[in-house]
Short mmCIF file of C-alpha atoms in Angstrom, two decimals:
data_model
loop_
_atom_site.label_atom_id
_atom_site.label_comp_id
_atom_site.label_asym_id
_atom_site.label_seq_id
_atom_site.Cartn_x
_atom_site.Cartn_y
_atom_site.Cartn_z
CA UNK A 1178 155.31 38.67 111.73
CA UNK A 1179 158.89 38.94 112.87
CA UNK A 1180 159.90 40.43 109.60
CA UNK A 1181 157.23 42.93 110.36
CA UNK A 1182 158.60 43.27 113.62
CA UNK A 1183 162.26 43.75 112.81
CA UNK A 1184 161.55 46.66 109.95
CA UNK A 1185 159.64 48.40 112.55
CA UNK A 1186 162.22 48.58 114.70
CA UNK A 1187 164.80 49.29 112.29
CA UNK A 1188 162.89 52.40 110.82
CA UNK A 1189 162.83 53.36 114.83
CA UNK A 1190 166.18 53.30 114.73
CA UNK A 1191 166.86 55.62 112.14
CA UNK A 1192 164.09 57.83 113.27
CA UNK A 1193 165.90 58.39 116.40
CA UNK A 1194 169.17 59.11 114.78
CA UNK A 1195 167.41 61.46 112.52
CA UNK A 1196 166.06 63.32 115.33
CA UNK A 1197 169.24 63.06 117.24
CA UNK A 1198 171.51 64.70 114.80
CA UNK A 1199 168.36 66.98 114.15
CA UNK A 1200 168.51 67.93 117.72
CA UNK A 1201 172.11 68.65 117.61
CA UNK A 1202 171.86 70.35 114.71
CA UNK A 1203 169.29 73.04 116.34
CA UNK A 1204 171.46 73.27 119.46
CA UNK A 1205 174.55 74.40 117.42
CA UNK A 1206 172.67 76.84 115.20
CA UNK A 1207 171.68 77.89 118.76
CA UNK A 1208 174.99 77.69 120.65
CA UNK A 1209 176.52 79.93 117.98
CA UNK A 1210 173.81 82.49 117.74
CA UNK A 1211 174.59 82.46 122.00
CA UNK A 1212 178.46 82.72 121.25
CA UNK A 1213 178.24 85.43 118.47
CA UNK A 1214 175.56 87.64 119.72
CA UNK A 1215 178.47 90.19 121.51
CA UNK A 1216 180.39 90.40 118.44
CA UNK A 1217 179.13 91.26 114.75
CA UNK A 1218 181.16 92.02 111.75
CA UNK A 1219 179.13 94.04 108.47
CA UNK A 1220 180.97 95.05 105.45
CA UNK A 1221 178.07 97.42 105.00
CA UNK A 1222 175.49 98.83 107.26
CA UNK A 1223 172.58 101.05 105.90
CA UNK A 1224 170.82 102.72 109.08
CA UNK A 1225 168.42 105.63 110.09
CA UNK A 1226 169.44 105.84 113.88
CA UNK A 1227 171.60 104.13 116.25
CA UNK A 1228 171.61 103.80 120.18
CA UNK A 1229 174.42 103.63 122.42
CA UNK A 1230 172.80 102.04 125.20
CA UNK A 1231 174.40 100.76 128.62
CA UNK A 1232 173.12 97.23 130.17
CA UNK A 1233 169.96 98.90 131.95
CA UNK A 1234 169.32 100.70 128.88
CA UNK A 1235 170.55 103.94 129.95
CA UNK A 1236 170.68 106.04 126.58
CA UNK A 1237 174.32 107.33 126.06
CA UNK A 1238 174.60 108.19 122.42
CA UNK A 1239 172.95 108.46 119.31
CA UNK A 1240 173.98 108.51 115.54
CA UNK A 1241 171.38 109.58 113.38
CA UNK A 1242 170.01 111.10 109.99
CA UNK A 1243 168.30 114.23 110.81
CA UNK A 1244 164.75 113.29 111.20
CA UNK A 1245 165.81 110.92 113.72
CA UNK A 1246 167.49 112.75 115.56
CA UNK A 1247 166.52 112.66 119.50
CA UNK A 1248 164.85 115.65 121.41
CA UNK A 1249 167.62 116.93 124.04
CA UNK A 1250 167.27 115.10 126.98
CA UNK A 1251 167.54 116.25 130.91
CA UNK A 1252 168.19 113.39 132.78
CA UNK A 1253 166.14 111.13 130.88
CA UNK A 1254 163.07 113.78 129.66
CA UNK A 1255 162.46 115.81 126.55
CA UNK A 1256 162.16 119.19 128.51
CA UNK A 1257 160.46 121.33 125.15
CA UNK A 1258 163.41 122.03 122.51
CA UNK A 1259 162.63 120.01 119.90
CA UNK A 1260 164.40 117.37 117.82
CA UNK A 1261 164.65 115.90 114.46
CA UNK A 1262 166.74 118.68 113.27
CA UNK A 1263 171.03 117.71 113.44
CA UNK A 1264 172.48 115.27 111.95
CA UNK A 1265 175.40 113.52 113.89
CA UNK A 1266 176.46 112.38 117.04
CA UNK A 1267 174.88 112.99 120.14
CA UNK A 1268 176.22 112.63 123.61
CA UNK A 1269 174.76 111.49 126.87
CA UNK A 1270 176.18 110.98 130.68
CA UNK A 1271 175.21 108.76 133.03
CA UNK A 1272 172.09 110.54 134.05
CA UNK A 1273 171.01 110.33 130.38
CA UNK A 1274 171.10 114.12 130.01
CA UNK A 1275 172.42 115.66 126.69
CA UNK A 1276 175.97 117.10 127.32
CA UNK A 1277 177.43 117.59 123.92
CA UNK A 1278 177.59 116.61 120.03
CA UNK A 1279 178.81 116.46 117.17
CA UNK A 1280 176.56 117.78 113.94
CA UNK A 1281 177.17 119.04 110.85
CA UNK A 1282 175.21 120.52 107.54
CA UNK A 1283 175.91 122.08 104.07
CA UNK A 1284 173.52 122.47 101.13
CA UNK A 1285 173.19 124.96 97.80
CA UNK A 1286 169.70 126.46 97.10
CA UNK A 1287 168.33 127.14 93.91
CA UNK A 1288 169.88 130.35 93.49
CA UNK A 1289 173.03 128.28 93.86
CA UNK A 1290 174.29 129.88 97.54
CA UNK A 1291 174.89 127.77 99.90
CA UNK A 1292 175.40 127.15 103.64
CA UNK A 1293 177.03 124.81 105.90
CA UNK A 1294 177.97 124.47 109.15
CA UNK A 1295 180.04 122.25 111.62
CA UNK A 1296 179.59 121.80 115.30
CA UNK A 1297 181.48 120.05 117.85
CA UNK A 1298 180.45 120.69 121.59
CA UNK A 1299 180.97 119.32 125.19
CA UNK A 1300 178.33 120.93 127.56
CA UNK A 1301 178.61 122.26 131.42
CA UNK A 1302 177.16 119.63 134.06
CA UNK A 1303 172.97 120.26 133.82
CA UNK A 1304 173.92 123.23 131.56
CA UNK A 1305 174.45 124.24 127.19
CA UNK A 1306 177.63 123.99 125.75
CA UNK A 1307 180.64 125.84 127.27
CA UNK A 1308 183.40 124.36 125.11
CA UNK A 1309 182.60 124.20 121.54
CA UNK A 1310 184.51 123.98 117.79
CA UNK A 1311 182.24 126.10 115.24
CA UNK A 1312 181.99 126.70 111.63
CA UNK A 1313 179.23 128.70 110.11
CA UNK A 1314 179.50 129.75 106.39
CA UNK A 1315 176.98 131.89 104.28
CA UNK A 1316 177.58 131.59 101.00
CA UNK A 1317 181.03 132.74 101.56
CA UNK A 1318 180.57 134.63 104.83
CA UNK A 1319 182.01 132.45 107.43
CA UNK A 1320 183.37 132.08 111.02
CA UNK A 1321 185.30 129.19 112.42
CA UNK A 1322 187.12 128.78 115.20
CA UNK A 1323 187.23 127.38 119.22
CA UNK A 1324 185.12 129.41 121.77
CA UNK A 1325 185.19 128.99 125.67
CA UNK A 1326 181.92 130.17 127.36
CA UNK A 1327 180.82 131.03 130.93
CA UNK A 1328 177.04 129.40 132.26
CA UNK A 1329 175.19 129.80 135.57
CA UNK A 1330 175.39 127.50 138.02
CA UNK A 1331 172.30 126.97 138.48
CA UNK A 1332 169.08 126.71 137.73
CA UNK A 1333 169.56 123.68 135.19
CA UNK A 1334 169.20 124.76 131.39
CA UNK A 1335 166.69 122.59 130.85
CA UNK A 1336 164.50 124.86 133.71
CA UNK A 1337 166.37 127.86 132.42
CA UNK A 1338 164.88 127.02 128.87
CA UNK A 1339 161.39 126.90 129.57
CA UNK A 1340 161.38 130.01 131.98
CA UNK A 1341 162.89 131.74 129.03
CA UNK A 1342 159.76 130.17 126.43
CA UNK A 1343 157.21 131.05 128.89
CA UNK A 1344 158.55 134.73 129.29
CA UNK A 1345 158.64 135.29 125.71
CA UNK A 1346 154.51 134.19 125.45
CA UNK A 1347 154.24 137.00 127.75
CA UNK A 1348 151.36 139.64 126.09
CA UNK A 1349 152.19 142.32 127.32
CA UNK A 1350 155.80 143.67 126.29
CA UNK A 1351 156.84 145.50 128.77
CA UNK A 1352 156.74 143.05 131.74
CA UNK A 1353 157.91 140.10 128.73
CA UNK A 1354 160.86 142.62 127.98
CA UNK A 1355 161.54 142.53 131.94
CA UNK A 1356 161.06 139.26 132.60
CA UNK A 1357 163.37 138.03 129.58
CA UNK A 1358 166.26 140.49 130.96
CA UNK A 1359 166.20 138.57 134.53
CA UNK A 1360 167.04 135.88 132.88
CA UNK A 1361 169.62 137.02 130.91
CA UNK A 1362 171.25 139.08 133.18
CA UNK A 1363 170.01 137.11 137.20
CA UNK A 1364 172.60 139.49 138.71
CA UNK A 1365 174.27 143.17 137.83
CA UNK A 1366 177.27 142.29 135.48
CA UNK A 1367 177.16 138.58 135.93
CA UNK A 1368 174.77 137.13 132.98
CA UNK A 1369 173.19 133.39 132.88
CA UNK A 1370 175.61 132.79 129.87
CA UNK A 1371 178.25 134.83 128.30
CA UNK A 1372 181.40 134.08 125.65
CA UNK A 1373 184.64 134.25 127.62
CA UNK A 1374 187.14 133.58 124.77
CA UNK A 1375 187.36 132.81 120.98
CA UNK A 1376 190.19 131.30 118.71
CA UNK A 1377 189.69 131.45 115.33
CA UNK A 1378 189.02 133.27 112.10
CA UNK A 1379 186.33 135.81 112.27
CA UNK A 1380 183.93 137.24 109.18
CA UNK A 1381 186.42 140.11 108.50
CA UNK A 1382 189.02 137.11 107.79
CA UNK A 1383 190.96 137.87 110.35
CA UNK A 1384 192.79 135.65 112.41
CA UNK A 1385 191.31 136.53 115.95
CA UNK A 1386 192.04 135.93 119.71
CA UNK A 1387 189.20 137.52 121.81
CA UNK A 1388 189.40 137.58 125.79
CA UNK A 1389 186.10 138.83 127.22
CA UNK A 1390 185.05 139.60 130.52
CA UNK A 1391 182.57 138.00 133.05
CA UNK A 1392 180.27 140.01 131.65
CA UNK A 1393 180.97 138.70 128.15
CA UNK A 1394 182.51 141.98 127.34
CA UNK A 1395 185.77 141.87 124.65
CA UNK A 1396 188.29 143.63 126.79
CA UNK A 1397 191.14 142.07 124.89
CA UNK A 1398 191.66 141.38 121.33
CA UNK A 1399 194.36 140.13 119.26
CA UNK A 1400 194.07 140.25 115.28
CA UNK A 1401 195.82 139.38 112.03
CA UNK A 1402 194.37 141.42 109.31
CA UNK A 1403 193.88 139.74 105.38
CA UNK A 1404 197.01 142.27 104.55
CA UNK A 1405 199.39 140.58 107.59
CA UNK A 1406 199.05 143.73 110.08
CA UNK A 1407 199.37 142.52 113.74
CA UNK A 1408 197.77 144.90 116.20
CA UNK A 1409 196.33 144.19 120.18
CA UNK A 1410 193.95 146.42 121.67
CA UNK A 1411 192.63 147.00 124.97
CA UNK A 1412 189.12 147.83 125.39
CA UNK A 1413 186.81 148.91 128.48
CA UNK A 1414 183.60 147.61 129.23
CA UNK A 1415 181.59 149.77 127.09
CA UNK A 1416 183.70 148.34 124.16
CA UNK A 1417 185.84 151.41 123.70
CA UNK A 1418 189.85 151.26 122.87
CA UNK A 1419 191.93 152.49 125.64
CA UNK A 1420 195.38 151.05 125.00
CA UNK A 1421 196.79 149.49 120.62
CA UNK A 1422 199.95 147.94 120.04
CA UNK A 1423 200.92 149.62 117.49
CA UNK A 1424 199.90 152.65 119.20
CA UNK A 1425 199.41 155.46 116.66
CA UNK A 1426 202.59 157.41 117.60
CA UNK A 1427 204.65 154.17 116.91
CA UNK A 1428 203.14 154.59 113.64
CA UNK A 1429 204.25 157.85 113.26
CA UNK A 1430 207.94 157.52 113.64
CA UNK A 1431 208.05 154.60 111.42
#
């Protein structure tokens, strides 16, 4: 009976320094899961979407194929434009309002043209993009460059947006026609949006510098022509050249 006795407790023994080390075992697999849970390292990652997310949640970027892509976002709330459409990067503030991106496309169709594009913007506070890198190409017929624009104060483009959707439902086309114009132009001569200046390389292949207006009216231009000609000209508001450099009698002498 003490035989007995002593096995049992023996096989106790070891049952408790099984469970001990299994014990231990389970707290380090746990400890380490604690201790590397801020930092991750993947040779190779194969994703749809990813969030940029602060502590609360807050959404503050996204990287995504383009049928994830998000809906733009005003402060927090899908306000009608529609998403799953860009591919890219897209930016959020604090608020969790969309206020920028990076996207970018490019595909040949059957008939074997192609187009492609390339977008990087950073948008006014509550407002669309009003400092922007662009490339558009048609098969060919492309414009790239950096372009400054002008937006209204106020009210926020996401309100702005659906005024403008809701006008354009409008029936009957006289008061839609009206209705669109105040919001495109609010006040005489000072539209909701309008391009203020553009850097770049234009359709005619010319190396461009465009100064417009408030208005968004070119009223000065500088160009580099595909044959190296230089030339500045000074337009008024109706587009019109008042002032070249060359003027035409420079032209003459030479």
């Amino acid at each position: 009976m003490t035989d007995h006795i002593k096995k049992l407790e023996r096989k106790l023994v070891r049952l408790q320094i099984i469970c001990t080390l299994m014990v231990f075992a389970t707290g380090m697999v746990l400890l380490s899961g604690f201790v590397s849970q801020d930092k991750k390292r993947f040779d190779q990652i194969d994703v749809e979407r990813i969030n940029i997310i602060e502590k609360d949640g807050t959404l503050r970027m996204t990287i995504s194929n383009k049928e994830r892509s998000p809906e733009p976002l005003f402060k927090g709330k899908p306000f009608g434009l529609k998403g799953g459409n860009r591919t890219g990067l897209i930016f959020f503030n604090e608020e969790e309002t969309e206020v920028g991106g990076l996207i970018f496309s490019g595909k040949t169709n059957a008939n074997g043209k192609y187009s492609a594009s390339g977008h990087l913007s950073f948008d006014q506070h509550n407002q669309n993009q009003t400092l922007y890198l662009s490339y558009g190409d048609q098969n060919g017929n492309r414009k790239t460059g950096l372009n400054i624009d002008d937006w209204q104060d106020s009210p926020a483009f996401s309100e702005w947006n659906q005024q403008y959707h809701q006008a354009a439902k409008i029936t009957n086309e006289e008061e839609r026609n009206k209705k669109i114009k105040q919001l495109i132009e609010p006040r005489p001569g000072e539209p909701a949006f309008a391009k203020r200046v553009f850097v770049g390389r234009d359709e005619q292949k010319k190396a461009t510098v465009m100064l417009a207006d408030r208005a968004g009216k070119p009223r000065l231009r500088l160009s580099v022509d595909t044959a190296g000609v230089a030339k500045i000209d000074f337009l008024d508001e109706k587009g019109n050249v008042t002032y070249s450099l060359p003027d035409s009698a420079d032209q003459r002498i030479k």
